[in-house]
Short mmCIF file of C-alpha atoms and ligand atoms in Angstrom, two decimals:
data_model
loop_
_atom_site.label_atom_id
_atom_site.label_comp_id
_atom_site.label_asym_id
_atom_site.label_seq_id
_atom_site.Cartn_x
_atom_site.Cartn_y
_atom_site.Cartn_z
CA UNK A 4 -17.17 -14.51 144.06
CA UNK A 5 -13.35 -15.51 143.37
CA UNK A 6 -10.20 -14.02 145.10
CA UNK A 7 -8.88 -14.22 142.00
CA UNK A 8 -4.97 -14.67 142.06
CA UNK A 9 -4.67 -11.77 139.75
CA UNK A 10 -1.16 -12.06 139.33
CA UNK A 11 -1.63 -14.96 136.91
CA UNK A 12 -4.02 -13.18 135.24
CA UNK A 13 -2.70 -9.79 134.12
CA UNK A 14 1.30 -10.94 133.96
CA UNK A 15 2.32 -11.82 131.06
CA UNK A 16 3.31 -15.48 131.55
CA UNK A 17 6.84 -16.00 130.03
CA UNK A 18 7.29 -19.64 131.84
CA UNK A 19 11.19 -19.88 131.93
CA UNK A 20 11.13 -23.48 134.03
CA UNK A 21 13.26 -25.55 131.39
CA UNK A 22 15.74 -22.80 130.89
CA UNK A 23 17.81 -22.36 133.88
CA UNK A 24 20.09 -19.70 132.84
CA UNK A 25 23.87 -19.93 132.27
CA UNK A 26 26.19 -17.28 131.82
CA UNK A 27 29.64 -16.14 130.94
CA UNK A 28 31.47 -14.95 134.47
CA UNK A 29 31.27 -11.16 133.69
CA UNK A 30 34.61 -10.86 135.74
CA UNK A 31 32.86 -7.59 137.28
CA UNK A 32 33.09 -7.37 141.00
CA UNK A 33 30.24 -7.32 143.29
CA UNK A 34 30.73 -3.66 144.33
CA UNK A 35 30.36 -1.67 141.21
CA UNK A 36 26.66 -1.23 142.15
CA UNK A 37 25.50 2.16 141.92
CA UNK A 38 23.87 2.61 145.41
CA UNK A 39 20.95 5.46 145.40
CA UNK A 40 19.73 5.20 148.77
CA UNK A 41 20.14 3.84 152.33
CA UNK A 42 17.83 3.34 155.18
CA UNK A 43 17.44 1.65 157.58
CA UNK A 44 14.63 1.08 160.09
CA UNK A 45 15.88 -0.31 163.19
CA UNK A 46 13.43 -0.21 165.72
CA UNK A 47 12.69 -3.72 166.55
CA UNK A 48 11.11 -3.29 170.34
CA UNK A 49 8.25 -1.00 169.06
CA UNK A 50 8.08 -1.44 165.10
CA UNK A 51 9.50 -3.76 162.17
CA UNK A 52 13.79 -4.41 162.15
CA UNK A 53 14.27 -3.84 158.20
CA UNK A 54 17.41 -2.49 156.27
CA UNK A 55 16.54 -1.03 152.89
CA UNK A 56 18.94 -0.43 149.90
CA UNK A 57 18.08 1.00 146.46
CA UNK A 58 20.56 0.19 143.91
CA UNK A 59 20.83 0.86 139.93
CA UNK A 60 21.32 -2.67 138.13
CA UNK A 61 24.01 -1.96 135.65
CA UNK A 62 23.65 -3.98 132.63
CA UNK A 63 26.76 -6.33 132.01
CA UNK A 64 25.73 -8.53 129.20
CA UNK A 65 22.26 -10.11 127.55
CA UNK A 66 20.46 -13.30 127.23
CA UNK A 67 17.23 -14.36 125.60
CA UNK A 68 15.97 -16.90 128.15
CA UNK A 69 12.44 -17.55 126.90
CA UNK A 70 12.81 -15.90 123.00
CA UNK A 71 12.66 -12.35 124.54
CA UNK A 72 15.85 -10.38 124.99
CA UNK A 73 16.88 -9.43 128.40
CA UNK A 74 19.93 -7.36 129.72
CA UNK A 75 21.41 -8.72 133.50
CA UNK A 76 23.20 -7.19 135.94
CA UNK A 77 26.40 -8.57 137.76
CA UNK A 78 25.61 -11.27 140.94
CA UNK A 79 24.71 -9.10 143.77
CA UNK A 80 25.50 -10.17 147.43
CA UNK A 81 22.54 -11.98 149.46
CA UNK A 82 22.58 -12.78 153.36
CA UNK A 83 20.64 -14.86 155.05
CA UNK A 84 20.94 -15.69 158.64
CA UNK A 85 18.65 -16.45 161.86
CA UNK A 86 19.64 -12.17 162.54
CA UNK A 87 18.37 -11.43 159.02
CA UNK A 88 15.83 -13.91 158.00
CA UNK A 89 13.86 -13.20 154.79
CA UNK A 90 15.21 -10.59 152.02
CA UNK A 91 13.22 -9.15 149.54
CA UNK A 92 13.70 -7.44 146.22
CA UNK A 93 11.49 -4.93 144.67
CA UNK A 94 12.47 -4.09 140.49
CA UNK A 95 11.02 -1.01 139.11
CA UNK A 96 11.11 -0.30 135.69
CA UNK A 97 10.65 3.96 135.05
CA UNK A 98 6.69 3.92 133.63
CA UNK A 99 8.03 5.60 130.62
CA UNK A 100 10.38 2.25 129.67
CA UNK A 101 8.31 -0.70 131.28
CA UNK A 102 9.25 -3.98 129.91
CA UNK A 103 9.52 -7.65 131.38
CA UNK A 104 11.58 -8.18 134.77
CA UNK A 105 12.92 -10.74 136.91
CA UNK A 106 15.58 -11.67 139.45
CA UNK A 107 17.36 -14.98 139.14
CA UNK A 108 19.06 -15.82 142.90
CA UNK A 109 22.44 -17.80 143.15
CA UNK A 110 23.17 -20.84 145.13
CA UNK A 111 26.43 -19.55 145.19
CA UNK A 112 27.42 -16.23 143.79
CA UNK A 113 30.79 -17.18 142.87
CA UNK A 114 29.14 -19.68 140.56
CA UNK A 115 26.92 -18.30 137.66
CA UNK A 116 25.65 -21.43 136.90
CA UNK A 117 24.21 -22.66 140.25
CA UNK A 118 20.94 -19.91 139.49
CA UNK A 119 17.63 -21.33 140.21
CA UNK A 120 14.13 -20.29 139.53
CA UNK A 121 12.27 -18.67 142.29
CA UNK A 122 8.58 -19.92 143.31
CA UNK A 123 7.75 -16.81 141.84
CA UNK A 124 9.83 -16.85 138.66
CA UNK A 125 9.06 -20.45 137.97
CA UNK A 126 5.59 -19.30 137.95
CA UNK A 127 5.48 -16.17 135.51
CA UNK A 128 7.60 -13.07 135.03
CA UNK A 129 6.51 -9.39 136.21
CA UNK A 130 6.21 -6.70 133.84
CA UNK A 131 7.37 -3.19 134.56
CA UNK A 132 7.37 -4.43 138.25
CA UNK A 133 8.40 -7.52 140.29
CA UNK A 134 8.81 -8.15 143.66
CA UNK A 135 10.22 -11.30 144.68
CA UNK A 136 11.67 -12.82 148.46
CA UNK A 137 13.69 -15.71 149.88
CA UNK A 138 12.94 -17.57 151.23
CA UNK A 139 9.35 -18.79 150.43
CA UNK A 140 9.16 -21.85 152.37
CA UNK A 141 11.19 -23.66 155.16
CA UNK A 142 11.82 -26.50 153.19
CA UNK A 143 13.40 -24.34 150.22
CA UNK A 144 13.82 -27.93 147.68
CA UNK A 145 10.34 -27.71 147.39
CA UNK A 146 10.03 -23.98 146.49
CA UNK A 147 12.91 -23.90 143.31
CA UNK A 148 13.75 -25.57 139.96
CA UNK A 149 16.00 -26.97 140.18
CA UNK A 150 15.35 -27.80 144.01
CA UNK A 151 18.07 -26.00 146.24
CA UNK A 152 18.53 -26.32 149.91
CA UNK A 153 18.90 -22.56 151.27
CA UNK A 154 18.73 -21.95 155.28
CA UNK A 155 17.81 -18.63 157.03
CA UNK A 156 18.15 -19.83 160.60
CA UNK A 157 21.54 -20.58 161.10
CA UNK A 158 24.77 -17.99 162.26
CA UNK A 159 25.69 -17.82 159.24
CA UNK A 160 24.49 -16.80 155.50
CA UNK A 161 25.65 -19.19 152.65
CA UNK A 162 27.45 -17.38 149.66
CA UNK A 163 24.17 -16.11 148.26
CA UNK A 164 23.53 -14.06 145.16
CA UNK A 165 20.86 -12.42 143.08
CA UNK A 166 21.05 -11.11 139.55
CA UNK A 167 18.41 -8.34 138.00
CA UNK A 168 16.99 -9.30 134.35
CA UNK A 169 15.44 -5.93 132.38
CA UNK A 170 14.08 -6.18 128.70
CA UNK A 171 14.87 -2.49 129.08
CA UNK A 172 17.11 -1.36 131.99
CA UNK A 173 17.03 2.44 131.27
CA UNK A 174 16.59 4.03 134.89
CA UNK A 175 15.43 0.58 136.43
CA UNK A 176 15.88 0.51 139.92
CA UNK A 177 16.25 -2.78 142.74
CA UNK A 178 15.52 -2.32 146.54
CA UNK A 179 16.75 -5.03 148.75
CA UNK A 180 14.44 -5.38 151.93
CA UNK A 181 15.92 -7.16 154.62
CA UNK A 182 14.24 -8.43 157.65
CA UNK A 183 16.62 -7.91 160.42
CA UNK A 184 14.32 -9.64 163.31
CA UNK A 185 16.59 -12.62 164.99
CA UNK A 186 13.78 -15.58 165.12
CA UNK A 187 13.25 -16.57 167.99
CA UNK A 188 14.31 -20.53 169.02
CA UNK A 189 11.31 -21.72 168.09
CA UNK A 190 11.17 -20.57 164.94
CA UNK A 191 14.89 -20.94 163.91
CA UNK A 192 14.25 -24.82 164.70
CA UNK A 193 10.99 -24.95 163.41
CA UNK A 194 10.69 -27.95 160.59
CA UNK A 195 7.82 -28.47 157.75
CA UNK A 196 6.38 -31.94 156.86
CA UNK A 197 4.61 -33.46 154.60
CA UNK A 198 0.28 -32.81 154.46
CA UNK A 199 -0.64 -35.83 154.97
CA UNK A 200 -4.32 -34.74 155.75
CA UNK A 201 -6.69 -32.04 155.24
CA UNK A 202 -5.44 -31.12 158.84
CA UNK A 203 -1.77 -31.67 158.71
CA UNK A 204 0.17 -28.74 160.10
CA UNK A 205 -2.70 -26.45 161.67
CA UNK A 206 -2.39 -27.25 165.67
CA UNK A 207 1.08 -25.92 165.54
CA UNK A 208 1.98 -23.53 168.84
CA UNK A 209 4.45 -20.80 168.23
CA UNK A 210 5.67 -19.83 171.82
CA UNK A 211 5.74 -16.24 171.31
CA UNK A 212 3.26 -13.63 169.84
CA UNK A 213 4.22 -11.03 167.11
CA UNK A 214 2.77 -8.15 166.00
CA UNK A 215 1.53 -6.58 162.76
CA UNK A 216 0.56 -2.99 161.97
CA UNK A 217 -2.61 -2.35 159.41
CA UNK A 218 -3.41 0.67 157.91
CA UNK A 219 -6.91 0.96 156.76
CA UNK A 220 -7.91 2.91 154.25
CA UNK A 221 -11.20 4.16 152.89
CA UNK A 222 -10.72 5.58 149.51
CA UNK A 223 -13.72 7.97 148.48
CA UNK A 224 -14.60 9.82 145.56
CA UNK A 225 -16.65 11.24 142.90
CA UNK A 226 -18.28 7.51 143.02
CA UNK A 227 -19.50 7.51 145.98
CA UNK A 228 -18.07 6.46 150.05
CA UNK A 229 -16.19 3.41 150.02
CA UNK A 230 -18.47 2.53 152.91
CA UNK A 231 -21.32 4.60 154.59
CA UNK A 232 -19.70 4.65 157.94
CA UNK A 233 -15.73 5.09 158.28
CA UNK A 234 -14.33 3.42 161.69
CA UNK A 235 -12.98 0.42 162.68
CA UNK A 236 -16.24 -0.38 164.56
CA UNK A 237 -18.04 -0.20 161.43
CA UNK A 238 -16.50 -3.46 160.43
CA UNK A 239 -15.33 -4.30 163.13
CA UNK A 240 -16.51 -8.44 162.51
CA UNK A 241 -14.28 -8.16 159.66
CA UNK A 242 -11.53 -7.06 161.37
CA UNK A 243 -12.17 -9.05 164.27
CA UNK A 244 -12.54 -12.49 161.41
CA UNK A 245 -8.96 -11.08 160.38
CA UNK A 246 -7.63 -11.03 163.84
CA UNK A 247 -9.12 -14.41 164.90
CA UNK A 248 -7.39 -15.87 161.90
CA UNK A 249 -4.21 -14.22 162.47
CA UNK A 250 -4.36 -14.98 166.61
CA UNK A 251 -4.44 -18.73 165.57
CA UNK A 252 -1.86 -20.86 167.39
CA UNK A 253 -0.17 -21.74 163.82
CA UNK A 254 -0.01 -17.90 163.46
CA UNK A 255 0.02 -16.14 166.48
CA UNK A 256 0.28 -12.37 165.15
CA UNK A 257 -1.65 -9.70 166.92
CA UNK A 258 -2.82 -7.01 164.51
CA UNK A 259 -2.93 -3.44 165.15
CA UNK A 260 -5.33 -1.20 163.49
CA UNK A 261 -5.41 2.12 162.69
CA UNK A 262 -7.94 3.62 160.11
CA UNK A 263 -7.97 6.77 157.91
CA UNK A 264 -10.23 7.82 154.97
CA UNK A 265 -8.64 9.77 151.79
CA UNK A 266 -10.35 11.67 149.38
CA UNK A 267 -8.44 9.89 146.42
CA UNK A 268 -10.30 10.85 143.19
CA UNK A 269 -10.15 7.90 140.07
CA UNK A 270 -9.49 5.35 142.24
CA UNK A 271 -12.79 4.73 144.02
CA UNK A 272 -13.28 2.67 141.15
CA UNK A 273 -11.21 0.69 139.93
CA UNK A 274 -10.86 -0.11 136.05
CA UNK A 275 -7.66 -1.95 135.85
CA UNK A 276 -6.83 -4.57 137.91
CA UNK A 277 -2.87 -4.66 136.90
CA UNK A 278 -0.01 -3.55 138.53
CA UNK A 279 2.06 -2.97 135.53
CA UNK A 280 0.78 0.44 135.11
CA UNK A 281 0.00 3.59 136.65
CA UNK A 282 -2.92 5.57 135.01
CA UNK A 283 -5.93 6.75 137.04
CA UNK A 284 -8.35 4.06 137.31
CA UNK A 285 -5.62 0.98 137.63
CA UNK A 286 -4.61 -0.78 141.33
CA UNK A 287 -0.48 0.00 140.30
CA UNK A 288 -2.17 3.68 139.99
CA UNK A 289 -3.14 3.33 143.31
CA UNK A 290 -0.65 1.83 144.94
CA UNK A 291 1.89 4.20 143.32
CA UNK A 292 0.46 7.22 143.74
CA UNK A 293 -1.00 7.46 147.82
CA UNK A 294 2.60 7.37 149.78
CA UNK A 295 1.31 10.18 151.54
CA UNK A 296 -1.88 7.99 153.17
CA UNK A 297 0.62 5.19 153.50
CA UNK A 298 2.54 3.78 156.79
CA UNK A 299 5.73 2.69 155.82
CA UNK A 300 5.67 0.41 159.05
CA UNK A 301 2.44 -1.00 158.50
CA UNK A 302 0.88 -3.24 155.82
CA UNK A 303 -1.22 -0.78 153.97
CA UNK A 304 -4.80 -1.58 153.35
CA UNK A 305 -7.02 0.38 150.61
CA UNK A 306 -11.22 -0.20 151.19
CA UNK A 307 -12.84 0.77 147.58
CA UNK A 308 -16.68 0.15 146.84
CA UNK A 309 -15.81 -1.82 143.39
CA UNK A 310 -13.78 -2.49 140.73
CA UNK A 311 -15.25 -2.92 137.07
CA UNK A 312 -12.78 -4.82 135.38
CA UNK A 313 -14.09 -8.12 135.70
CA UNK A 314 -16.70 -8.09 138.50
CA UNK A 315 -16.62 -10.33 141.81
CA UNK A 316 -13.04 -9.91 142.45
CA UNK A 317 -13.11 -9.83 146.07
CA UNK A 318 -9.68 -8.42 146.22
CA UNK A 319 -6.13 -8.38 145.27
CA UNK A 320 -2.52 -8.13 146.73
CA UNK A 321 0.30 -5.90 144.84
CA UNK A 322 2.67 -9.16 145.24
CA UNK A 323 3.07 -11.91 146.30
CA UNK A 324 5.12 -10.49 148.37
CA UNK A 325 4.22 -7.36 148.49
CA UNK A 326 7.08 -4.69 148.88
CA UNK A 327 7.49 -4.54 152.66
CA UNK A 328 7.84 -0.93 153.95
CA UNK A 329 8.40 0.74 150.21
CA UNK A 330 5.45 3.08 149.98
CA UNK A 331 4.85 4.30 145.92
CA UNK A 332 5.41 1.47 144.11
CA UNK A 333 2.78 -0.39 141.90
CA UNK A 334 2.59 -3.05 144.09
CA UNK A 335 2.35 -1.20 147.80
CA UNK A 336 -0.67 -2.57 149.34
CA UNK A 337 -3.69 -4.25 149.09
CA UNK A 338 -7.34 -3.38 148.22
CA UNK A 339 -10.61 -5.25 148.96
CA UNK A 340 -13.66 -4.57 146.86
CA UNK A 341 -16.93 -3.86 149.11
CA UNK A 342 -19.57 -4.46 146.93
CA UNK A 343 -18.17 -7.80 145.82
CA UNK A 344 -18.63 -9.25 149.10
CA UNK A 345 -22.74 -7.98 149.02
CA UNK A 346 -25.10 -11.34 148.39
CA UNK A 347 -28.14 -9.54 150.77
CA UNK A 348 -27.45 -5.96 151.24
CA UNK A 349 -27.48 -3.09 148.86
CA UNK A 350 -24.37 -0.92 147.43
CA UNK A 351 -24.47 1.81 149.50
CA UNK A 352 -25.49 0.13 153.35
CA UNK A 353 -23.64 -1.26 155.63
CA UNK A 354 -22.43 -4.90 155.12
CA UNK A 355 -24.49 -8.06 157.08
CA UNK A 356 -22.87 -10.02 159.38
CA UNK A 357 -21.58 -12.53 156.64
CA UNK A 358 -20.90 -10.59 154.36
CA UNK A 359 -18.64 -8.69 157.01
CA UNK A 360 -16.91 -12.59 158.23
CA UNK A 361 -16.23 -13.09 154.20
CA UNK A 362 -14.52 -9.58 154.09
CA UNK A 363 -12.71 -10.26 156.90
CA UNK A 364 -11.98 -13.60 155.10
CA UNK A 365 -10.34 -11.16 151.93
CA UNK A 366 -8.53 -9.42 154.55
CA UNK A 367 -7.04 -12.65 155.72
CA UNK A 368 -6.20 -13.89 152.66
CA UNK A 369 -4.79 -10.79 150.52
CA UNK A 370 -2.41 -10.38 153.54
CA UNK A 371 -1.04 -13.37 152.95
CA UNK A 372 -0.14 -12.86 149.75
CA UNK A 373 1.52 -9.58 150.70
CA UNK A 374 3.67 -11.40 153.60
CA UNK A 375 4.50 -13.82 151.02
CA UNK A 376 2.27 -16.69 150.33
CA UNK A 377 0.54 -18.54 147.59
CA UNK A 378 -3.20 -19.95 146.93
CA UNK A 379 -2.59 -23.53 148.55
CA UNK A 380 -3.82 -24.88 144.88
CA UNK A 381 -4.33 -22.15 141.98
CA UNK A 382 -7.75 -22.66 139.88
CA UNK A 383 -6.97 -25.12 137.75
CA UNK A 384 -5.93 -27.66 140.27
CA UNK A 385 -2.49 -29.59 141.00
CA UNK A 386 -1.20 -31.70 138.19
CA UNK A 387 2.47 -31.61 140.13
CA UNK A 388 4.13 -28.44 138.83
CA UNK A 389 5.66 -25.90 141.10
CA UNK A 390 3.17 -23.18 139.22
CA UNK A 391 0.22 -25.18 140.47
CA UNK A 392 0.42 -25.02 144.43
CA UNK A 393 2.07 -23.13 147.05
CA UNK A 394 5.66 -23.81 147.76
CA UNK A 395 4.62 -25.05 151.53
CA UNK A 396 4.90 -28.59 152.55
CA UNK A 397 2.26 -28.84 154.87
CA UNK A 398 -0.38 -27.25 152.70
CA UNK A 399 -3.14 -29.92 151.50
CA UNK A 400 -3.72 -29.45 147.87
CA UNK A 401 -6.15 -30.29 145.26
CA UNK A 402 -5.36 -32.19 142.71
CA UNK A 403 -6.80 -31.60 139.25
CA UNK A 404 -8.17 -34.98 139.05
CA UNK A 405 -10.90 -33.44 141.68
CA UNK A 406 -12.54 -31.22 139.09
CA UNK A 407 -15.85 -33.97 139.21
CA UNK A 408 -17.96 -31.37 136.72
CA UNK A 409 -14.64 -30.93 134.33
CA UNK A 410 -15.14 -27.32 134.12
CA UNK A 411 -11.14 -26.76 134.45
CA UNK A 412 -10.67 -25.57 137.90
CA UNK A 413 -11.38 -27.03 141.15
CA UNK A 414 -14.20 -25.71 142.97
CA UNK A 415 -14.52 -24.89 146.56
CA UNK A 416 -16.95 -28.02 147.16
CA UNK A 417 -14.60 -30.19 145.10
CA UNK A 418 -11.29 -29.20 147.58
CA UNK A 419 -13.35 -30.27 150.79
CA UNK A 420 -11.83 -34.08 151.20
CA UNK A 421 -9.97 -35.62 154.14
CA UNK A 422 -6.18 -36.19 152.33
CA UNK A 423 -3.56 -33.84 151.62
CA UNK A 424 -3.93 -33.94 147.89
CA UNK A 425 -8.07 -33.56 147.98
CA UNK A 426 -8.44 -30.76 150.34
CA UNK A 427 -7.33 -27.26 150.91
CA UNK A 428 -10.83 -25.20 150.60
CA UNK A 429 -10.83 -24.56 153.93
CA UNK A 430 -7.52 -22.99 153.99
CA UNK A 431 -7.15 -18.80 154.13
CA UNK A 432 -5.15 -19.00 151.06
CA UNK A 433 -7.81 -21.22 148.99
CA UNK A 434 -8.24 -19.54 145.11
CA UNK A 435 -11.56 -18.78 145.95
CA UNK A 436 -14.21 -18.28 148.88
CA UNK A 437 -18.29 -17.19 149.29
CA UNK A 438 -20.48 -16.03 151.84
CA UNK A 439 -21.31 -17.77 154.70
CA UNK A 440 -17.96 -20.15 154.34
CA UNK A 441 -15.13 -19.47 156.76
CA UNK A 442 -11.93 -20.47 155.48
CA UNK A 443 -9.47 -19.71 158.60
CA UNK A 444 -7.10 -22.79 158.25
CA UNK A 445 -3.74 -21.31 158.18
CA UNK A 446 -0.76 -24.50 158.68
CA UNK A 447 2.30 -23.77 160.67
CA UNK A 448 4.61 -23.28 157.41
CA UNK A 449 2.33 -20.66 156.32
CA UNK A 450 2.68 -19.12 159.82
CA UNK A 451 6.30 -19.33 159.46
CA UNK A 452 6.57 -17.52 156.82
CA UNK A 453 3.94 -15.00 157.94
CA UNK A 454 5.61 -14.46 161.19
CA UNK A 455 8.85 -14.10 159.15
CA UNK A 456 7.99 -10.69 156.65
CA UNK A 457 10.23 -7.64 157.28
CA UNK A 458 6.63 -5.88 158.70
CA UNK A 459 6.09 -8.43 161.40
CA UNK A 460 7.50 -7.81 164.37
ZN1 ZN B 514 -5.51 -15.00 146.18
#
């Protein structure tokens, strides 16, 4: 039973980590942008503080960066400051044109060639939809290649940029996302260190509590209930495994629930596991087409009995992130399988108590990836690139010399040791999990970075 990190299986992996990209300066100003939309959600005392701009990337020139050709746009603006902390950007491609993506961010916009490949960029590149955020760690060095030093929690944004890469630009389309929550003290001064243990980072105390909205949703259909009762009392030791992890001292965000179920026809089973597309049957289907069951103030949360593309998959983010507040994209939400987390009940009944905590577990974990982080160590195991691990310095990982059975990834019982580079299977954002494990570890970097999406507040 695998939380498979999807991602990494359905992208197309175009790995673009020796080619840092140089270009020509186009000479074209920041503010020929094209600007679609504005809105802004500023509401800070009783919801998320975001600002949200759509914008048309206009194509200025072309490069072929890994042997495919891609058109980019002109160096867009990019703040970051302790009053606007994380930024996000969300590239569509129309369904009709899709085609590979990616932003490349700029130490410096005045600069073309101080770019640098994102965590999420160095690790693969999205097709037909991307969403991407900055930062993904306190300790930015560690996140990039080449390492750059970037800081969100000062007065201040450095001269930041951004750049939109489309094998296809016809009627693409960029939303920034900016959190505009100031940090609090605590947070602005928070530093990362180095996991030096399997415990390094977790007793962390942030001093003040946030708060994070969930949307539940029970998707039924011609294949049956989701599940046989529909409240939040019904799995309610899920939710309450979710909330324990999330009420952690490293964490400290209180979760409100609310819970709806939604006749949604095709997707109470789910055939295709991609977000690249948007046919009945596939999770970008899903995710695209259900605005009108979705909270645009609330991380949005799709229950569905099963999927049948590979079998086991516990669940799956849209992103890592995942777009905060943009309802209809392909990547606007998360789902958790039901019947995946069965090992003693039937399809059909209500969950046992385990299999309820290792829901609850899913929960934990696919959130995470939707606020922005990464497994601590993917499957196959640490061998010291920035693909393998998250971009977190006080994350144990496992290195791939701790696959004992040399079956190519390391297992849950071989990421159980006492170091930082041996251990990690107790952590929520371990690759993988099974019933009757609990796997609440959550460091204060991860919290950080929770604590720090546009949605918490
Ligand atoms: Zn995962």
């Amino acid at each position: 039973m695998r939380k498979y990190k999807i991602l990494i299986l359905f992208s197309i992996l175009l790995f673009l980590s020796h080619c840092v990209k140089k270009k020509a300066d186009s000479g074209i100003p920041d503010n020929v942008l094209t600007v679609l939309l504005v809105n802004s959600i500023l509401n800070s005392s009783t919801g998320p503080c975001t600002t949200t701009e759509s914008i048309e990337p206009i194509p200025i020139g072309a490069w072929s960066p890994n042997g495919d050709v891609f058109q980019y746009s002109s160096i867009y603006p990019v703040t970051l400051n302790k009053t606007r902390p994380m930024v996000q950007v969300v590239l569509e491609n129309l369904d009709s044109i899709p085609g590979g993506l990616f932003p490349l961010w700029y130490l410096d916009r005045n600069n073309p060639s101080t770019g640098f490949l994102n965590k999420d960029v160095a690790t693969y590149i999205g097709f037909n939809t991307h969403t991407s955020m900055l930062p993904y760690a306190k300790d930015t060095s560690y996140a990039t290649s080449p390492a750059v030093s970037i800081s969100n929690t000062v007065d201040t944004s450095q001269p930041l940029g951004v750049d939109f890469n489309f094998e296809d630009p016809a009627g693409a389309k960029v939303t920034f996302v900016n959190s505009c929550r100031k940090l609090e003290i605590d947070e602005s001064n928070f530093q990362t260190s180095t996991a030096l243990s399997s415990t390094s980072g977790l007793n962390h105390f942030w001093n003040s509590e946030k708060k994070l909205n969930v949307n539940l949703i029970f998707v039924n259909g011609g294949n049956g209930p989701a599940y046989p009762i529909q409240t939040e009392q019904a799995i309610e030791v899920a939710l309450n495994r979710w909330k324990e992890n999330y009420a952690k001292s490293s964490v400290r965000i209180k979760l409100n629930v609310s819970v709806i179920s939604a006749d949604l026809s095709g997707y109470d089973m789910i055939f295709d596991l991609g977000t690249e597309t948007g046919f009945p049957g596939s999770l970008g289907g899903l995710f695209q087409t259900t605005s009108f069951v979705g909270k645009p103030n609330a991380l949005n949360v799709f229950i569905v009995r099963e999927e049948i593309q590979y079998g086991g998959v516990l669940g799956v983010s849209g992103g890592i992130p995942g777009p905060a507040t943009i309802l209809g994209t392909k990547q606007s939400g998360i789902v958790v399988f039901v019947d995946a987390h069965r090992l003693y009940s039937n399809p059909g009944e209500v969950m046992t108590y385990d299999e309820q905590v290792l829901l609850g577990e899913t929960l934990s974990h696919e959130a995470g990836h939707f606020l922005g982080l990464w497994h601590v160590t993917e499957a196959y195991g640490d061998s010291g690139s920035i693909a393998d691990k998250d971009p977190l310095r006080d994350t144990p990982t496992c290195n791939s010399s701790n696959d004992i059975n040399f079956n190519g990834i390391v297992d849950l019982n071989e990421c159980l040791g006492g170091s930082g580079t041996n251990s990690g299977g107790r952590n929520m954002m371990f690759w993988s999990g099974a019933v009757g494990f609990t796997q609440g570890e959550i460091t204060a970097e991860q919290g950080w970075i929770l604590r720090l999406n546009p949605l918490v507040y």
